[in-house]
Short mmCIF file of C-alpha atoms in Angstrom, two decimals:
data_model
loop_
_atom_site.label_atom_id
_atom_site.label_comp_id
_atom_site.label_asym_id
_atom_site.label_seq_id
_atom_site.Cartn_x
_atom_site.Cartn_y
_atom_site.Cartn_z
CA UNK A 1 -57.27 -60.68 166.79
CA UNK A 2 -55.24 -62.17 164.22
CA UNK A 3 -55.42 -60.73 160.47
CA UNK A 4 -56.63 -63.62 158.07
CA UNK A 5 -58.16 -63.12 154.45
CA UNK A 6 -61.54 -63.29 155.92
CA UNK A 7 -60.81 -60.84 158.69
CA UNK A 8 -59.41 -58.48 155.55
CA UNK A 9 -62.48 -58.91 153.76
CA UNK A 10 -64.55 -57.66 156.44
CA UNK A 11 -63.04 -54.09 156.94
CA UNK A 12 -65.67 -51.31 155.80
CA UNK A 13 -65.16 -47.46 156.08
CA UNK A 14 -66.07 -46.30 159.33
CA UNK A 15 -65.30 -42.79 158.94
CA UNK A 16 -65.05 -40.06 156.22
CA UNK A 17 -62.87 -36.97 157.29
CA UNK A 18 -62.85 -33.68 154.70
CA UNK A 19 -60.83 -31.41 156.37
CA UNK A 20 -58.59 -30.76 153.19
CA UNK A 21 -59.64 -28.30 150.42
CA UNK A 22 -56.94 -30.05 148.32
CA UNK A 23 -54.62 -33.25 147.60
CA UNK A 24 -53.33 -35.25 150.93
CA UNK A 25 -50.20 -35.83 149.79
CA UNK A 26 -48.87 -38.20 152.77
CA UNK A 27 -49.74 -39.48 155.97
CA UNK A 28 -48.18 -41.27 159.01
CA UNK A 29 -49.23 -43.25 162.24
CA UNK A 30 -47.40 -42.16 165.54
CA UNK A 31 -45.45 -45.28 166.79
CA UNK A 32 -47.89 -45.82 169.67
CA UNK A 33 -50.88 -46.08 166.84
CA UNK A 34 -52.98 -43.11 168.87
CA UNK A 35 -52.69 -40.36 166.14
CA UNK A 36 -52.40 -40.03 162.50
CA UNK A 37 -50.94 -36.86 160.84
CA UNK A 38 -51.85 -35.90 157.15
CA UNK A 39 -50.13 -33.13 155.00
CA UNK A 40 -51.91 -31.81 152.19
CA UNK A 41 -51.09 -29.29 149.02
CA UNK A 42 -53.35 -26.84 150.90
CA UNK A 43 -50.65 -26.12 153.24
CA UNK A 44 -52.11 -27.87 156.22
CA UNK A 45 -51.50 -30.34 158.59
CA UNK A 46 -54.14 -32.15 160.16
CA UNK A 47 -53.55 -34.15 163.44
CA UNK A 48 -56.51 -36.99 164.08
CA UNK A 49 -57.16 -38.82 166.89
CA UNK A 50 -57.44 -42.80 166.14
CA UNK A 51 -59.45 -43.82 169.27
CA UNK A 52 -61.81 -41.06 169.20
CA UNK A 53 -61.80 -40.73 165.21
CA UNK A 54 -61.83 -37.25 164.86
CA UNK A 55 -59.88 -34.48 163.65
CA UNK A 56 -57.94 -32.99 167.05
CA UNK A 57 -56.28 -29.84 165.43
CA UNK A 58 -55.01 -28.20 162.12
CA UNK A 59 -51.57 -26.38 161.68
CA UNK A 60 -50.58 -24.63 158.56
CA UNK A 61 -47.14 -24.30 156.86
CA UNK A 62 -48.23 -21.76 154.31
CA UNK A 63 -45.00 -20.13 153.56
CA UNK A 64 -43.11 -23.67 153.06
CA UNK A 65 -45.83 -25.95 151.92
CA UNK A 66 -45.83 -29.27 153.34
CA UNK A 67 -45.14 -32.52 151.49
CA UNK A 68 -43.67 -35.76 153.24
CA UNK A 69 -44.22 -36.04 156.65
CA UNK A 70 -43.21 -38.40 159.32
CA UNK A 71 -43.37 -39.03 163.10
CA UNK A 72 -40.15 -38.95 165.40
CA UNK A 73 -40.17 -41.07 168.32
CA UNK A 74 -42.10 -38.17 170.66
CA UNK A 75 -45.56 -38.40 169.50
CA UNK A 76 -45.56 -34.42 169.30
CA UNK A 77 -42.82 -33.65 166.97
CA UNK A 78 -42.69 -34.23 163.13
CA UNK A 79 -40.36 -33.86 160.28
CA UNK A 80 -41.62 -32.73 156.91
CA UNK A 81 -40.35 -31.62 153.29
CA UNK A 82 -41.40 -28.84 151.66
CA UNK A 83 -42.98 -27.90 148.34
CA UNK A 84 -42.25 -24.24 148.35
CA UNK A 85 -39.75 -21.86 148.34
CA UNK A 86 -36.86 -24.48 149.07
CA UNK A 87 -36.02 -28.22 149.91
CA UNK A 88 -34.89 -27.76 153.59
CA UNK A 89 -36.56 -30.30 155.91
CA UNK A 90 -38.47 -28.84 158.98
CA UNK A 91 -38.40 -30.33 162.31
CA UNK A 92 -41.55 -29.42 164.00
CA UNK A 93 -43.04 -29.32 167.45
CA UNK A 94 -46.72 -29.92 167.18
CA UNK A 95 -47.37 -29.11 170.83
CA UNK A 96 -46.63 -25.43 170.22
CA UNK A 97 -46.36 -24.92 166.43
CA UNK A 98 -42.83 -23.88 166.50
CA UNK A 99 -39.59 -24.99 164.61
CA UNK A 100 -37.04 -26.68 166.49
CA UNK A 101 -34.61 -27.29 163.69
CA UNK A 102 -33.96 -26.94 159.95
CA UNK A 103 -32.12 -29.42 157.83
CA UNK A 104 -30.80 -27.66 154.53
CA UNK A 105 -28.59 -29.42 152.09
CA UNK A 106 -30.83 -30.94 149.27
CA UNK A 107 -31.24 -28.71 146.17
CA UNK A 108 -34.28 -30.39 144.50
CA UNK A 109 -37.69 -31.77 145.91
CA UNK A 110 -37.35 -34.60 148.79
CA UNK A 111 -38.98 -37.56 147.29
CA UNK A 112 -38.04 -40.15 150.51
CA UNK A 113 -38.14 -39.62 154.16
CA UNK A 114 -37.66 -42.19 156.69
CA UNK A 115 -37.33 -41.98 160.33
CA UNK A 116 -35.22 -44.38 162.23
CA UNK A 117 -37.30 -46.62 164.32
CA UNK A 118 -34.92 -46.85 167.23
CA UNK A 119 -33.13 -43.48 167.71
CA UNK A 120 -32.89 -39.59 166.50
CA UNK A 121 -31.62 -40.54 162.93
CA UNK A 122 -33.37 -40.22 159.51
CA UNK A 123 -32.67 -40.32 156.04
CA UNK A 124 -34.05 -38.26 153.07
CA UNK A 125 -33.71 -38.91 149.34
CA UNK A 126 -34.42 -36.40 146.61
CA UNK A 127 -34.40 -35.45 143.15
CA UNK A 128 -30.78 -34.15 143.40
CA UNK A 129 -29.87 -37.62 143.37
CA UNK A 130 -28.55 -37.87 146.60
CA UNK A 131 -29.45 -40.06 150.11
CA UNK A 132 -28.82 -37.62 152.89
CA UNK A 133 -28.18 -38.91 156.61
CA UNK A 134 -29.20 -36.66 159.58
CA UNK A 135 -29.52 -36.69 163.51
CA UNK A 136 -32.69 -34.81 164.78
CA UNK A 137 -30.00 -33.07 167.47
CA UNK A 138 -27.71 -31.38 164.58
CA UNK A 139 -28.97 -29.41 161.26
CA UNK A 140 -25.73 -30.47 159.56
CA UNK A 141 -25.84 -33.32 157.31
CA UNK A 142 -24.37 -36.41 158.86
CA UNK A 143 -23.55 -38.36 156.04
CA UNK A 144 -24.00 -37.88 152.04
CA UNK A 145 -24.49 -40.48 149.13
CA UNK A 146 -24.27 -39.48 145.27
CA UNK A 147 -26.57 -41.64 143.20
CA UNK A 148 -27.19 -42.02 139.70
CA UNK A 149 -31.10 -41.17 139.81
CA UNK A 150 -33.78 -40.82 141.64
CA UNK A 151 -33.76 -42.48 145.08
CA UNK A 152 -35.97 -44.19 147.38
CA UNK A 153 -34.88 -45.20 150.65
CA UNK A 154 -35.97 -46.55 154.07
CA UNK A 155 -34.60 -47.57 157.53
CA UNK A 156 -35.14 -51.66 158.55
CA UNK A 157 -37.20 -52.20 161.63
CA UNK A 158 -34.13 -52.78 163.73
CA UNK A 159 -32.72 -49.29 162.73
CA UNK A 160 -29.41 -50.99 161.89
CA UNK A 161 -29.37 -50.71 158.14
CA UNK A 162 -31.17 -48.83 155.36
CA UNK A 163 -32.09 -49.67 152.21
CA UNK A 164 -31.82 -47.31 148.79
CA UNK A 165 -33.65 -48.16 145.69
CA UNK A 166 -31.44 -46.57 142.98
CA UNK A 167 -32.40 -45.94 138.99
CA UNK A 168 -35.73 -47.87 139.56
CA UNK A 169 -33.37 -51.02 139.05
CA UNK A 170 -31.45 -51.82 142.23
CA UNK A 171 -31.77 -51.95 145.56
CA UNK A 172 -28.32 -51.37 147.84
CA UNK A 173 -28.08 -52.05 151.41
CA UNK A 174 -25.97 -50.17 153.91
CA UNK A 175 -24.76 -50.36 157.18
CA UNK A 176 -25.69 -47.32 159.24
CA UNK A 177 -22.48 -47.52 161.11
CA UNK A 178 -20.20 -48.01 158.07
CA UNK A 179 -22.32 -46.57 155.33
CA UNK A 180 -19.52 -44.18 153.84
CA UNK A 181 -17.73 -47.77 152.97
CA UNK A 182 -20.36 -48.40 150.13
CA UNK A 183 -23.45 -50.79 150.28
CA UNK A 184 -22.80 -54.13 151.86
CA UNK A 185 -25.54 -55.94 149.44
CA UNK A 186 -26.84 -54.81 145.88
CA UNK A 187 -29.78 -56.28 144.35
CA UNK A 188 -30.14 -55.88 140.73
CA UNK A 189 -33.81 -56.11 139.68
CA UNK A 190 -35.00 -56.28 135.87
CA UNK A 191 -35.70 -52.79 134.62
CA UNK A 192 -38.77 -51.80 133.58
CA UNK A 193 -39.01 -48.99 131.25
CA UNK A 194 -42.73 -48.24 131.71
CA UNK A 195 -42.39 -47.19 135.25
CA UNK A 196 -40.50 -45.71 137.77
CA UNK A 197 -40.06 -46.88 141.66
CA UNK A 198 -41.77 -44.46 143.87
CA UNK A 199 -41.27 -46.09 147.36
CA UNK A 200 -39.75 -48.84 149.30
CA UNK A 201 -40.70 -50.51 152.52
CA UNK A 202 -39.54 -53.28 154.77
CA UNK A 203 -41.74 -55.35 156.39
CA UNK A 204 -41.80 -55.44 160.31
CA UNK A 205 -40.08 -58.46 160.74
CA UNK A 206 -37.39 -57.15 158.50
CA UNK A 207 -37.67 -60.26 156.03
CA UNK A 208 -39.48 -58.40 153.06
CA UNK A 209 -39.10 -55.24 150.88
CA UNK A 210 -41.55 -53.91 149.05
CA UNK A 211 -41.07 -51.97 145.97
CA UNK A 212 -43.90 -49.71 144.59
CA UNK A 213 -44.04 -48.24 141.20
CA UNK A 214 -45.97 -45.69 139.28
CA UNK A 215 -47.45 -48.28 137.31
CA UNK A 216 -49.83 -51.09 137.52
CA UNK A 217 -47.46 -53.45 139.85
CA UNK A 218 -45.59 -53.46 143.27
CA UNK A 219 -42.70 -56.05 143.82
CA UNK A 220 -42.19 -58.04 146.88
CA UNK A 221 -38.54 -59.08 147.31
CA UNK A 222 -36.42 -61.17 149.80
CA UNK A 223 -34.28 -58.71 152.07
CA UNK A 224 -31.75 -60.93 152.56
CA UNK A 225 -31.33 -62.42 149.32
CA UNK A 226 -33.09 -59.86 146.95
CA UNK A 227 -35.13 -62.48 145.06
CA UNK A 228 -38.41 -61.59 143.68
CA UNK A 229 -40.78 -63.48 145.85
CA UNK A 230 -43.96 -61.92 143.86
CA UNK A 231 -45.12 -59.03 141.62
CA UNK A 232 -48.55 -58.05 142.34
CA UNK A 233 -51.20 -56.53 139.83
CA UNK A 234 -54.20 -56.13 138.34
CA UNK A 235 -55.11 -52.63 139.70
CA UNK A 236 -55.64 -49.62 137.72
CA UNK A 237 -52.92 -46.82 137.20
CA UNK A 238 -53.02 -45.70 133.98
CA UNK A 239 -52.00 -42.12 134.71
CA UNK A 240 -48.71 -43.13 136.26
CA UNK A 241 -49.68 -41.90 139.63
CA UNK A 242 -47.75 -42.39 143.04
CA UNK A 243 -49.75 -44.89 144.99
CA UNK A 244 -48.33 -45.70 148.37
CA UNK A 245 -48.48 -49.44 149.23
CA UNK A 246 -47.94 -50.93 152.75
CA UNK A 247 -47.77 -54.09 154.60
CA UNK A 248 -50.15 -54.98 157.68
CA UNK A 249 -48.53 -54.75 160.85
CA UNK A 250 -47.87 -58.65 160.91
CA UNK A 251 -45.74 -58.47 157.72
CA UNK A 252 -48.28 -61.12 156.22
CA UNK A 253 -50.22 -59.04 153.70
CA UNK A 254 -49.79 -56.15 151.18
CA UNK A 255 -52.11 -53.50 150.14
CA UNK A 256 -52.18 -50.81 147.72
CA UNK A 257 -55.07 -48.34 146.49
CA UNK A 258 -55.87 -47.94 142.73
CA UNK A 259 -56.97 -45.14 140.40
CA UNK A 260 -60.60 -45.96 140.70
CA UNK A 261 -60.40 -45.97 144.60
CA UNK A 262 -60.43 -49.34 145.37
CA UNK A 263 -58.05 -51.03 147.70
CA UNK A 264 -56.24 -54.52 146.79
CA UNK A 265 -54.63 -56.72 149.17
CA UNK A 266 -52.59 -59.78 148.78
CA UNK A 267 -51.46 -62.63 150.68
CA UNK A 268 -47.78 -62.14 151.10
CA UNK A 269 -46.45 -65.70 151.37
CA UNK A 270 -49.22 -67.28 148.56
CA UNK A 271 -48.94 -64.26 146.52
CA UNK A 272 -52.64 -64.70 146.03
CA UNK A 273 -55.29 -61.78 146.20
CA UNK A 274 -57.52 -61.91 149.01
CA UNK A 275 -59.25 -58.86 148.75
CA UNK A 276 -60.53 -55.92 146.80
CA UNK A 277 -62.01 -53.05 149.29
CA UNK A 278 -64.23 -50.77 147.78
CA UNK A 279 -64.01 -47.10 150.00
CA UNK A 280 -65.97 -45.18 147.19
CA UNK A 281 -63.04 -43.25 146.75
CA UNK A 282 -63.65 -40.05 144.41
CA UNK A 283 -60.02 -40.72 142.88
CA UNK A 284 -56.77 -42.62 143.10
CA UNK A 285 -55.93 -43.61 146.51
CA UNK A 286 -52.45 -41.83 146.91
CA UNK A 287 -51.93 -43.01 150.69
CA UNK A 288 -52.86 -45.68 152.57
CA UNK A 289 -51.34 -47.23 155.84
CA UNK A 290 -52.35 -49.78 158.38
CA UNK A 291 -52.45 -48.47 161.98
CA UNK A 292 -49.23 -50.04 163.97
CA UNK A 293 -51.12 -50.86 167.14
CA UNK A 294 -54.85 -51.07 166.42
CA UNK A 295 -57.08 -53.09 163.84
CA UNK A 296 -57.64 -49.83 161.92
CA UNK A 297 -56.21 -48.48 158.69
CA UNK A 298 -56.58 -45.11 156.68
CA UNK A 299 -56.62 -44.28 152.84
CA UNK A 300 -56.39 -41.14 151.26
CA UNK A 301 -57.44 -39.96 147.99
CA UNK A 302 -57.50 -36.40 146.58
CA UNK A 303 -59.04 -34.58 149.71
CA UNK A 304 -60.54 -36.94 151.63
CA UNK A 305 -59.66 -39.44 154.36
CA UNK A 306 -61.05 -42.56 155.16
CA UNK A 307 -60.73 -44.62 158.39
CA UNK A 308 -61.31 -48.42 157.92
CA UNK A 309 -62.49 -50.71 160.79
CA UNK A 310 -63.60 -54.11 161.21
CA UNK A 311 -67.56 -54.05 160.42
CA UNK A 312 -68.53 -56.03 163.28
CA UNK A 313 -66.80 -53.16 165.55
CA UNK A 314 -68.61 -50.37 163.77
#
């Protein structure tokens, strides 16, 4: 089924999960779309079955806490950053709840974590003003970049390049094979003092980059030229919350949650808002992602996850 304006307008909440006692800070779909994993400030990692629409199991990271979480290529392992004790990234086997490896190096909180879509490489960005390049097979950092400010970063869908957003005003593109030579492209944006960048994502076709902010707008830019194609606004974010913005898997639509619990959806080509979906969230929607394989998406506010599906399939 193809996503259209009308199809997006017909999504409804199919399931509500209340597994958490504190704020859900991140979630991630497995590459095959069959599971979604969430991390929460209550130190829990909850694994949900997308097809059955129910929680499968809960793991705890009580000593280190858990912040950003990402699936690796194996559907039973994840990497995650911590929000207690130290800023080491941990590589966890979900199968037996054991750590496979630790990745020490960052000295302040990790605010960006992106897994390569093609191999065992991943990148992390931290408030220590560095981006580090890692390989799952080695605890040693494979590459280090010092920046002037807080970074956001992400791999492109082919895993050949990665983008780093620096100081909330420029996007630098690096070739993974020669990133120590510096960026091969730098796009400078208009600096906006009212907010800072909180996320950066490529579209699945690799042509677009979405920059999310803790203000009342997000930006869509051309991944090759750096030109701003659209600035999307008109949603509530008065308290400067980090709201996750996402592409739909076909790269055609952009969506973001808001402070008042509604989800706003735009057509990436026309720039027109096509839907405002009300999921009756009780607080700001901090996490929002579309399933990469199935016609569902998930949204999370303070301590509730909602699974959305087409109303006809409920």
